[in-house]
Amino acid sequence: MINLLPLDAKQLHRACDQAQMGFKSTDDLEDMTGIIGQMRAMDAIRFGADIRHEGYNVFVLGPSGMGKRSMVQQLLEKKAGAESPPFDWCYVNNFAHPHKPQVLSLPSGRGTELSLYMEKLVEYLMSAIPALFESDEYQARARLIRDEFGKRQDAVFRELAEDAEKQEVALLRTPEGFALAPTRNHEVIPPDEYENLPDEEKKRVATVIADLQARLEKIMGQMPQWRRERHEKIRQLDRETTLSVIVHLMDELKKRYGDLSAVLEYFEKVQADLIENIDDFRKPEETANIGGMTIVSRRSFSRYKVNVLCGNGEPGGAPLISEDNPTHGNLVGRIEHVAQFGALVTDFTLIKAGALHRANGGYLLLDVKDVLVQPFAWEALKRALQSHEIRIESLGQMYSLVSTVSLEPEPIPLNVKVILFGDRLFYYLLQQYDPEFGELFKVAADVDDRIARNADNHLLYARMIATLVRRDSLLPFDCSAVARVIEHASRLAEDAEKLTMHMRRLTDLLCESDYWARESGGSIVQGADVQKAIDEEIRRQDRIKGRLQEAILRDILMIDTGGVIAGQINGLSVIELGDYAFAVPARITATTRLGDGELVNIEREVKLSGAIHSKGVLILSSFLAARYAKNQPLSFAASLVFEQSYGTVDGDSASLAELCALLSNLANAPIAQSLAVTGSVNQLGQVQAIGAVNEKIEGFFDICQARGLTGSQGVLIPAANAVHLMLRRDVVEAAENKKFSIYAVETVDQAMALLTGLIAGEASADGVYPGGSVNRGVADRLAELTKIRLSFSRKSSFDKKPKTQN
């Protein structure tokens, strides 16, 4: 028998030495100012944030719940706070082309200031201009203009009337206009009397009236021109009247913004438009009769507003924006519409900023999954980064989905660092399938999900726990509670020499521990409270595990934990349900018979075997051929199956158990059913590490404990997995009391020796294994099968020879 001892109890759980901690509770610890164990990722983020060349945006890789966003925000808040604030970006009316709003760039804070000044300007003009036109001075000057043109008109008509009177013709005013009629003694001749006049007199009168009529028509033709002249003089008066007020106000604004040429140019356009549309201020209200209803509408002066798209007037340096809902509109901005009389209309004041606008000149944090699932958002983000400008476009207009009035705002120059967060899978998929991704996100910050476990990191981890406790207003944690959290962090990392950096799970554990401490009336969280939180979290999720264990204990699922059987072994299967994983034993059986070396994986035949599991079974076939059939054909056929398994089996962690079952059947060497086996194996028979080793050991232990621990029960694991052990306290105590054992094996020979109680046996120089060994039993059985196969072959060849006829 092989002399392979079980692992010592101290190797099964690396406890945290509280004597090295040097504090009583988290109240004694300072807050954590830095970030533990992420130097590579932090250096990458600093590099990406500092370098100012095209395409050096950052992709932060790592699983969700790692605290990636908090880490980046903590780093960038300091950096952004020391940088100069960006410009304010405003949209203003384009008076020449209203559908193409113009953009203004102003120093930080002055955009909002300009908007307020323009509102005050319009508000003042709305009250000042009507009062100005109602003043006595304006009314007197306007009256003079009207009187001047009235006198000119009266003089012309008076002259015409006097000339007509001299020729016995009267100039008459009628409702239809002017008329000429013959007179006698200054009286109009009635029509009947006019008919009795001599022909020569009538001819004279007609000639005179014709001449006067021509003069009258000429005068009437000049009247529209006189009205235009009068109207122009009135408008000129209006301009002169308002110009002094408007120019005075605009001059004040021009002095205030004299250092900004684009704003001065805008003021010139505003001044010209104010003077041109001064009547809007004189009559700010209009009435209209629609369907018998009188509607009073107030004129809108929104064309003089300043739409401050993003104002950065508050101190704090460069913006640091995190967008949780990166739709197309939330990223690049949108143009809203309002309903007016059944139609959708818009103007430049309805342009709304997106996250790129708010982050312009600073940093934008986005989750890559959120961007990718939003229609058109990913392409819009790439287009903005490539063109270095933000162009607000209506998706409805782009794809002809709507036919409403829309705008074409002038694009805004873009200078931003985009930080994307996502799983590693997203990063590598985008690298592979999106050729533009690598050009735009040249910096990868790979966040490590584990850090080394040592005394220094224990103290840093304790400070991090203290920081989280104070941040979330939890009860202080004493030294035992901190130690238990650290131990559980190793368990979550699946490595006794590592600590997890999964901040969400760590924070959840702290909050739940605080809850149970308060429930018990404590004023400080102790190690027992942390253990209670761990146990309760498992209890909330272990319904299925309990059902499976119950089925085993009731012999519905057949698992033996005692006795010896050839060709049958206890494997260990892991079931993952979200964040919760557990293991249960699974019976694996192997049968062998005469054949030509075919190894049948029954799961594979019925398509219940994953690719990795199928690979592991093929490796077994290769191992058997390499060890036992170098100089002879492999003359057996075998079948392997997970009994009572009705789902997909994947992974190679059962390949050691499957190989041991095969060897047991071939050598007719019974396997102790009190032991379970996990581990993968290579073609050389070396046992390789697997995952979830703690869950697998505990899964078999729970069944053995429920049936009663005998001291002969245990689990075989790969020797490489010994450093990963962070087992439950009850498992460690059972091992310490020699009631349960964990063996670390390096080869299949060690495993077979433990399982069968026989020596595995090493081949001599001529390839012969010692008698009574497992390998000798396998070799003898294969030689026997080969002999049988060859005899069948000779008989078959003899039967096929042609018979001699006499």
PDB file of N, CA and C in Angstrom, residues 555-623:
ATOM      1  N   ASP A 555     -31.818   7.419  -0.819  1.00  0.00           N
ATOM      2  CA  ASP A 555     -31.417   6.414  -1.817  1.00  0.00           C
ATOM      3  C   ASP A 555     -32.208   6.518  -3.107  1.00  0.00           C
ATOM      4  N   ILE A 556     -32.775   7.704  -3.368  1.00  0.00           N
ATOM      5  CA  ILE A 556     -33.401   7.944  -4.667  1.00  0.00           C
ATOM      6  C   ILE A 556     -32.310   8.177  -5.699  1.00  0.00           C
ATOM      7  N   LEU A 557     -31.322   8.993  -5.336  1.00  0.00           N
ATOM      8  CA  LEU A 557     -30.086   9.096  -6.107  1.00  0.00           C
ATOM      9  C   LEU A 557     -29.082   8.165  -5.430  1.00  0.00           C
ATOM     10  N   MET A 558     -28.568   7.194  -6.175  1.00  0.00           N
ATOM     11  CA  MET A 558     -27.744   6.139  -5.570  1.00  0.00           C
ATOM     12  C   MET A 558     -26.293   6.591  -5.432  1.00  0.00           C
ATOM     13  N   ILE A 559     -25.882   6.818  -4.197  1.00  0.00           N
ATOM     14  CA  ILE A 559     -24.502   7.165  -3.854  1.00  0.00           C
ATOM     15  C   ILE A 559     -24.109   6.308  -2.655  1.00  0.00           C
ATOM     16  N   ASP A 560     -23.042   5.544  -2.803  1.00  0.00           N
ATOM     17  CA  ASP A 560     -22.523   4.749  -1.692  1.00  0.00           C
ATOM     18  C   ASP A 560     -21.418   5.514  -0.993  1.00  0.00           C
ATOM     19  N   THR A 561     -21.415   5.427   0.326  1.00  0.00           N
ATOM     20  CA  THR A 561     -20.333   6.037   1.113  1.00  0.00           C
ATOM     21  C   THR A 561     -19.635   4.991   1.970  1.00  0.00           C
ATOM     22  N   GLY A 562     -19.814   3.742   1.612  1.00  0.00           N
ATOM     23  CA  GLY A 562     -19.154   2.641   2.302  1.00  0.00           C
ATOM     24  C   GLY A 562     -19.085   1.428   1.393  1.00  0.00           C
ATOM     25  N   GLY A 563     -18.224   0.492   1.747  1.00  0.00           N
ATOM     26  CA  GLY A 563     -18.063  -0.700   0.936  1.00  0.00           C
ATOM     27  C   GLY A 563     -17.080  -0.495  -0.192  1.00  0.00           C
ATOM     28  N   VAL A 564     -16.854  -1.564  -0.980  1.00  0.00           N
ATOM     29  CA  VAL A 564     -15.937  -1.511  -2.111  1.00  0.00           C
ATOM     30  C   VAL A 564     -16.628  -2.123  -3.320  1.00  0.00           C
ATOM     31  N   ILE A 565     -16.473  -1.524  -4.476  1.00  0.00           N
ATOM     32  CA  ILE A 565     -17.080  -1.998  -5.717  1.00  0.00           C
ATOM     33  C   ILE A 565     -16.103  -1.737  -6.852  1.00  0.00           C
ATOM     34  N   ALA A 566     -15.920  -2.697  -7.718  1.00  0.00           N
ATOM     35  CA  ALA A 566     -15.044  -2.525  -8.877  1.00  0.00           C
ATOM     36  C   ALA A 566     -15.799  -1.783  -9.983  1.00  0.00           C
ATOM     37  N   GLY A 567     -15.111  -0.870 -10.639  1.00  0.00           N
ATOM     38  CA  GLY A 567     -15.689  -0.141 -11.764  1.00  0.00           C
ATOM     39  C   GLY A 567     -16.697   0.914 -11.373  1.00  0.00           C
ATOM     40  N   GLN A 568     -16.761   1.285 -10.123  1.00  0.00           N
ATOM     41  CA  GLN A 568     -17.705   2.313  -9.651  1.00  0.00           C
ATOM     42  C   GLN A 568     -16.973   3.270  -8.726  1.00  0.00           C
ATOM     43  N   ILE A 569     -17.232   4.582  -8.910  1.00  0.00           N
ATOM     44  CA  ILE A 569     -16.511   5.587  -8.127  1.00  0.00           C
ATOM     45  C   ILE A 569     -17.413   6.782  -7.894  1.00  0.00           C
ATOM     46  N   ASN A 570     -17.134   7.521  -6.846  1.00  0.00           N
ATOM     47  CA  ASN A 570     -17.873   8.750  -6.538  1.00  0.00           C
ATOM     48  C   ASN A 570     -17.144   9.953  -7.136  1.00  0.00           C
ATOM     49  N   GLY A 571     -17.747  10.524  -8.159  1.00  0.00           N
ATOM     50  CA  GLY A 571     -17.238  11.790  -8.669  1.00  0.00           C
ATOM     51  C   GLY A 571     -17.940  12.942  -7.972  1.00  0.00           C
ATOM     52  N   LEU A 572     -17.585  14.152  -8.327  1.00  0.00           N
ATOM     53  CA  LEU A 572     -18.175  15.331  -7.683  1.00  0.00           C
ATOM     54  C   LEU A 572     -18.557  16.339  -8.758  1.00  0.00           C
ATOM     55  N   SER A 573     -19.831  16.720  -8.759  1.00  0.00           N
ATOM     56  CA  SER A 573     -20.348  17.655  -9.758  1.00  0.00           C
ATOM     57  C   SER A 573     -20.701  18.976  -9.093  1.00  0.00           C
ATOM     58  N   VAL A 574     -20.367  20.053  -9.774  1.00  0.00           N
ATOM     59  CA  VAL A 574     -20.667  21.394  -9.273  1.00  0.00           C
ATOM     60  C   VAL A 574     -21.849  21.962 -10.044  1.00  0.00           C
ATOM     61  N   ILE A 575     -22.774  22.552  -9.317  1.00  0.00           N
ATOM     62  CA  ILE A 575     -23.941  23.209  -9.911  1.00  0.00           C
ATOM     63  C   ILE A 575     -23.867  24.692  -9.550  1.00  0.00           C
ATOM     64  N   GLU A 576     -23.907  25.533 -10.553  1.00  0.00           N
ATOM     65  CA  GLU A 576     -23.843  26.984 -10.334  1.00  0.00           C
ATOM     66  C   GLU A 576     -25.212  27.586 -10.580  1.00  0.00           C
ATOM     67  N   LEU A 577     -25.693  28.341  -9.587  1.00  0.00           N
ATOM     68  CA  LEU A 577     -26.968  29.049  -9.674  1.00  0.00           C
ATOM     69  C   LEU A 577     -26.710  30.518  -9.368  1.00  0.00           C
ATOM     70  N   GLY A 578     -26.405  31.303 -10.408  1.00  0.00           N
ATOM     71  CA  GLY A 578     -26.059  32.702 -10.185  1.00  0.00           C
ATOM     72  C   GLY A 578     -24.730  32.804  -9.459  1.00  0.00           C
ATOM     73  N   ASP A 579     -24.724  33.525  -8.322  1.00  0.00           N
ATOM     74  CA  ASP A 579     -23.513  33.673  -7.520  1.00  0.00           C
ATOM     75  C   ASP A 579     -23.291  32.499  -6.573  1.00  0.00           C
ATOM     76  N   TYR A 580     -24.250  31.599  -6.511  1.00  0.00           N
ATOM     77  CA  TYR A 580     -24.161  30.482  -5.556  1.00  0.00           C
ATOM     78  C   TYR A 580     -23.778  29.207  -6.289  1.00  0.00           C
ATOM     79  N   ALA A 581     -22.804  28.499  -5.740  1.00  0.00           N
ATOM     80  CA  ALA A 581     -22.355  27.232  -6.315  1.00  0.00           C
ATOM     81  C   ALA A 581     -22.271  26.197  -5.208  1.00  0.00           C
ATOM     82  N   PHE A 582     -22.679  24.971  -5.526  1.00  0.00           N
ATOM     83  CA  PHE A 582     -22.563  23.874  -4.574  1.00  0.00           C
ATOM     84  C   PHE A 582     -22.248  22.602  -5.354  1.00  0.00           C
ATOM     85  N   ALA A 583     -21.857  21.580  -4.624  1.00  0.00           N
ATOM     86  CA  ALA A 583     -21.475  20.319  -5.271  1.00  0.00           C
ATOM     87  C   ALA A 583     -22.214  19.163  -4.621  1.00  0.00           C
ATOM     88  N   VAL A 584     -22.468  18.142  -5.409  1.00  0.00           N
ATOM     89  CA  VAL A 584     -23.051  16.892  -4.915  1.00  0.00           C
ATOM     90  C   VAL A 584     -22.271  15.747  -5.550  1.00  0.00           C
ATOM     91  N   PRO A 585     -22.184  14.622  -4.847  1.00  0.00           N
ATOM     92  CA  PRO A 585     -21.502  13.467  -5.442  1.00  0.00           C
ATOM     93  C   PRO A 585     -22.314  12.883  -6.580  1.00  0.00           C
ATOM     94  N   ALA A 586     -21.623  12.304  -7.546  1.00  0.00           N
ATOM     95  CA  ALA A 586     -22.258  11.660  -8.692  1.00  0.00           C
ATOM     96  C   ALA A 586     -21.593  10.314  -8.918  1.00  0.00           C
ATOM     97  N   ARG A 587     -22.417   9.289  -9.092  1.00  0.00           N
ATOM     98  CA  ARG A 587     -21.859   7.953  -9.324  1.00  0.00           C
ATOM     99  C   ARG A 587     -21.397   7.839 -10.768  1.00  0.00           C
ATOM    100  N   ILE A 588     -20.139   7.435 -10.945  1.00  0.00           N
ATOM    101  CA  ILE A 588     -19.567   7.188 -12.269  1.00  0.00           C
ATOM    102  C   ILE A 588     -19.249   5.709 -12.354  1.00  0.00           C
ATOM    103  N   THR A 589     -19.710   5.065 -13.412  1.00  0.00           N
ATOM    104  CA  THR A 589     -19.435   3.636 -13.591  1.00  0.00           C
ATOM    105  C   THR A 589     -18.736   3.404 -14.919  1.00  0.00           C
ATOM    106  N   ALA A 590     -17.962   2.337 -14.956  1.00  0.00           N
ATOM    107  CA  ALA A 590     -17.241   1.955 -16.175  1.00  0.00           C
ATOM    108  C   ALA A 590     -17.411   0.458 -16.393  1.00  0.00           C
ATOM    109  N   THR A 591     -17.644   0.097 -17.618  1.00  0.00           N
ATOM    110  CA  THR A 591     -17.688  -1.326 -18.003  1.00  0.00           C
ATOM    111  C   THR A 591     -16.721  -1.545 -19.153  1.00  0.00           C
ATOM    112  N   THR A 592     -16.135  -2.739 -19.203  1.00  0.00           N
ATOM    113  CA  THR A 592     -15.171  -3.056 -20.266  1.00  0.00           C
ATOM    114  C   THR A 592     -15.517  -4.416 -20.859  1.00  0.00           C
ATOM    115  N   ARG A 593     -15.069  -4.607 -22.080  1.00  0.00           N
ATOM    116  CA  ARG A 593     -15.348  -5.841 -22.793  1.00  0.00           C
ATOM    117  C   ARG A 593     -14.347  -5.953 -23.951  1.00  0.00           C
ATOM    118  N   LEU A 594     -14.417  -7.065 -24.649  1.00  0.00           N
ATOM    119  CA  LEU A 594     -13.551  -7.263 -25.803  1.00  0.00           C
ATOM    120  C   LEU A 594     -13.935  -6.265 -26.892  1.00  0.00           C
ATOM    121  N   GLY A 595     -12.925  -5.664 -27.491  1.00  0.00           N
ATOM    122  CA  GLY A 595     -13.200  -4.682 -28.528  1.00  0.00           C
ATOM    123  C   GLY A 595     -11.925  -4.275 -29.236  1.00  0.00           C
ATOM    124  N   ASP A 596     -12.013  -3.138 -29.917  1.00  0.00           N
ATOM    125  CA  ASP A 596     -10.859  -2.671 -30.697  1.00  0.00           C
ATOM    126  C   ASP A 596     -10.359  -1.312 -30.216  1.00  0.00           C
ATOM    127  N   GLY A 597     -10.510  -1.077 -28.924  1.00  0.00           N
ATOM    128  CA  GLY A 597      -9.978   0.155 -28.350  1.00  0.00           C
ATOM    129  C   GLY A 597     -10.953   1.299 -28.276  1.00  0.00           C
ATOM    130  N   GLU A 598     -12.227   1.036 -28.580  1.00  0.00           N
ATOM    131  CA  GLU A 598     -13.215   2.110 -28.564  1.00  0.00           C
ATOM    132  C   GLU A 598     -13.636   2.429 -27.129  1.00  0.00           C
ATOM    133  N   LEU A 599     -13.599   3.718 -26.783  1.00  0.00           N
ATOM    134  CA  LEU A 599     -14.020   4.180 -25.467  1.00  0.00           C
ATOM    135  C   LEU A 599     -15.287   5.001 -25.652  1.00  0.00           C
ATOM    136  N   VAL A 600     -16.418   4.468 -25.212  1.00  0.00           N
ATOM    137  CA  VAL A 600     -17.714   5.101 -25.440  1.00  0.00           C
ATOM    138  C   VAL A 600     -18.052   6.019 -24.263  1.00  0.00           C
ATOM    139  N   ASN A 601     -18.206   7.277 -24.582  1.00  0.00           N
ATOM    140  CA  ASN A 601     -18.696   8.256 -23.605  1.00  0.00           C
ATOM    141  C   ASN A 601     -20.204   8.367 -23.818  1.00  0.00           C
ATOM    142  N   ILE A 602     -20.979   7.731 -22.955  1.00  0.00           N
ATOM    143  CA  ILE A 602     -22.426   7.651 -23.177  1.00  0.00           C
ATOM    144  C   ILE A 602     -23.049   9.050 -23.199  1.00  0.00           C
ATOM    145  N   GLU A 603     -22.562   9.961 -22.368  1.00  0.00           N
ATOM    146  CA  GLU A 603     -23.083  11.336 -22.394  1.00  0.00           C
ATOM    147  C   GLU A 603     -22.884  11.970 -23.767  1.00  0.00           C
ATOM    148  N   ARG A 604     -21.714  11.678 -24.353  1.00  0.00           N
ATOM    149  CA  ARG A 604     -21.444  12.255 -25.673  1.00  0.00           C
ATOM    150  C   ARG A 604     -22.364  11.652 -26.733  1.00  0.00           C
ATOM    151  N   GLU A 605     -22.643  10.387 -26.621  1.00  0.00           N
ATOM    152  CA  GLU A 605     -23.477   9.733 -27.615  1.00  0.00           C
ATOM    153  C   GLU A 605     -24.892  10.310 -27.645  1.00  0.00           C
ATOM    154  N   VAL A 606     -25.373  10.751 -26.490  1.00  0.00           N
ATOM    155  CA  VAL A 606     -26.738  11.304 -26.427  1.00  0.00           C
ATOM    156  C   VAL A 606     -26.706  12.835 -26.376  1.00  0.00           C
ATOM    157  N   LYS A 607     -25.535  13.409 -26.718  1.00  0.00           N
ATOM    158  CA  LYS A 607     -25.380  14.870 -26.798  1.00  0.00           C
ATOM    159  C   LYS A 607     -25.626  15.567 -25.458  1.00  0.00           C
ATOM    160  N   LEU A 608     -25.208  14.913 -24.378  1.00  0.00           N
ATOM    161  CA  LEU A 608     -25.255  15.539 -23.061  1.00  0.00           C
ATOM    162  C   LEU A 608     -23.859  15.827 -22.530  1.00  0.00           C
ATOM    163  N   SER A 609     -22.857  15.697 -23.384  1.00  0.00           N
ATOM    164  CA  SER A 609     -21.473  15.927 -22.978  1.00  0.00           C
ATOM    165  C   SER A 609     -20.961  17.205 -23.623  1.00  0.00           C
ATOM    166  N   GLY A 610     -20.394  18.078 -22.797  1.00  0.00           N
ATOM    167  CA  GLY A 610     -19.771  19.277 -23.330  1.00  0.00           C
ATOM    168  C   GLY A 610     -18.451  18.960 -24.004  1.00  0.00           C
ATOM    169  N   ALA A 611     -17.924  19.935 -24.726  1.00  0.00           N
ATOM    170  CA  ALA A 611     -16.700  19.698 -25.497  1.00  0.00           C
ATOM    171  C   ALA A 611     -15.521  19.364 -24.595  1.00  0.00           C
ATOM    172  N   ILE A 612     -15.411  20.048 -23.451  1.00  0.00           N
ATOM    173  CA  ILE A 612     -14.252  19.817 -22.576  1.00  0.00           C
ATOM    174  C   ILE A 612     -14.344  18.437 -21.930  1.00  0.00           C
ATOM    175  N   HIS A 613     -15.575  18.034 -21.564  1.00  0.00           N
ATOM    176  CA  HIS A 613     -15.731  16.700 -20.987  1.00  0.00           C
ATOM    177  C   HIS A 613     -15.374  15.630 -22.013  1.00  0.00           C
ATOM    178  N   SER A 614     -15.823  15.823 -23.253  1.00  0.00           N
ATOM    179  CA  SER A 614     -15.493  14.865 -24.300  1.00  0.00           C
ATOM    180  C   SER A 614     -13.992  14.799 -24.536  1.00  0.00           C
ATOM    181  N   LYS A 615     -13.343  15.951 -24.465  1.00  0.00           N
ATOM    182  CA  LYS A 615     -11.880  15.966 -24.607  1.00  0.00           C
ATOM    183  C   LYS A 615     -11.219  15.152 -23.506  1.00  0.00           C
ATOM    184  N   GLY A 616     -11.723  15.316 -22.263  1.00  0.00           N
ATOM    185  CA  GLY A 616     -11.143  14.563 -21.154  1.00  0.00           C
ATOM    186  C   GLY A 616     -11.269  13.071 -21.341  1.00  0.00           C
ATOM    187  N   VAL A 617     -12.403  12.597 -21.886  1.00  0.00           N
ATOM    188  CA  VAL A 617     -12.582  11.166 -22.111  1.00  0.00           C
ATOM    189  C   VAL A 617     -11.629  10.667 -23.191  1.00  0.00           C
ATOM    190  N   LEU A 618     -11.424  11.461 -24.232  1.00  0.00           N
ATOM    191  CA  LEU A 618     -10.478  11.069 -25.280  1.00  0.00           C
ATOM    192  C   LEU A 618      -9.059  10.984 -24.740  1.00  0.00           C
ATOM    193  N   ILE A 619      -8.714  11.826 -23.788  1.00  0.00           N
ATOM    194  CA  ILE A 619      -7.386  11.768 -23.158  1.00  0.00           C
ATOM    195  C   ILE A 619      -7.208  10.442 -22.421  1.00  0.00           C
ATOM    196  N   LEU A 620      -8.298   9.932 -21.812  1.00  0.00           N
ATOM    197  CA  LEU A 620      -8.213   8.637 -21.114  1.00  0.00           C
ATOM    198  C   LEU A 620      -7.826   7.535 -22.090  1.00  0.00           C
ATOM    199  N   SER A 621      -8.462   7.553 -23.246  1.00  0.00           N
ATOM    200  CA  SER A 621      -8.141   6.544 -24.254  1.00  0.00           C
ATOM    201  C   SER A 621      -6.678   6.621 -24.654  1.00  0.00           C
ATOM    202  N   SER A 622      -6.179   7.846 -24.803  1.00  0.00           N
ATOM    203  CA  SER A 622      -4.781   8.025 -25.173  1.00  0.00           C
ATOM    204  C   SER A 622      -3.854   7.539 -24.066  1.00  0.00           C
ATOM    205  N   PHE A 623      -4.217   7.795 -22.799  1.00  0.00           N
ATOM    206  CA  PHE A 623      -3.397   7.340 -21.664  1.00  0.00           C
ATOM    207  C   PHE A 623      -3.311   5.816 -21.637  1.00  0.00           C
TER     208      PHE A 623
END
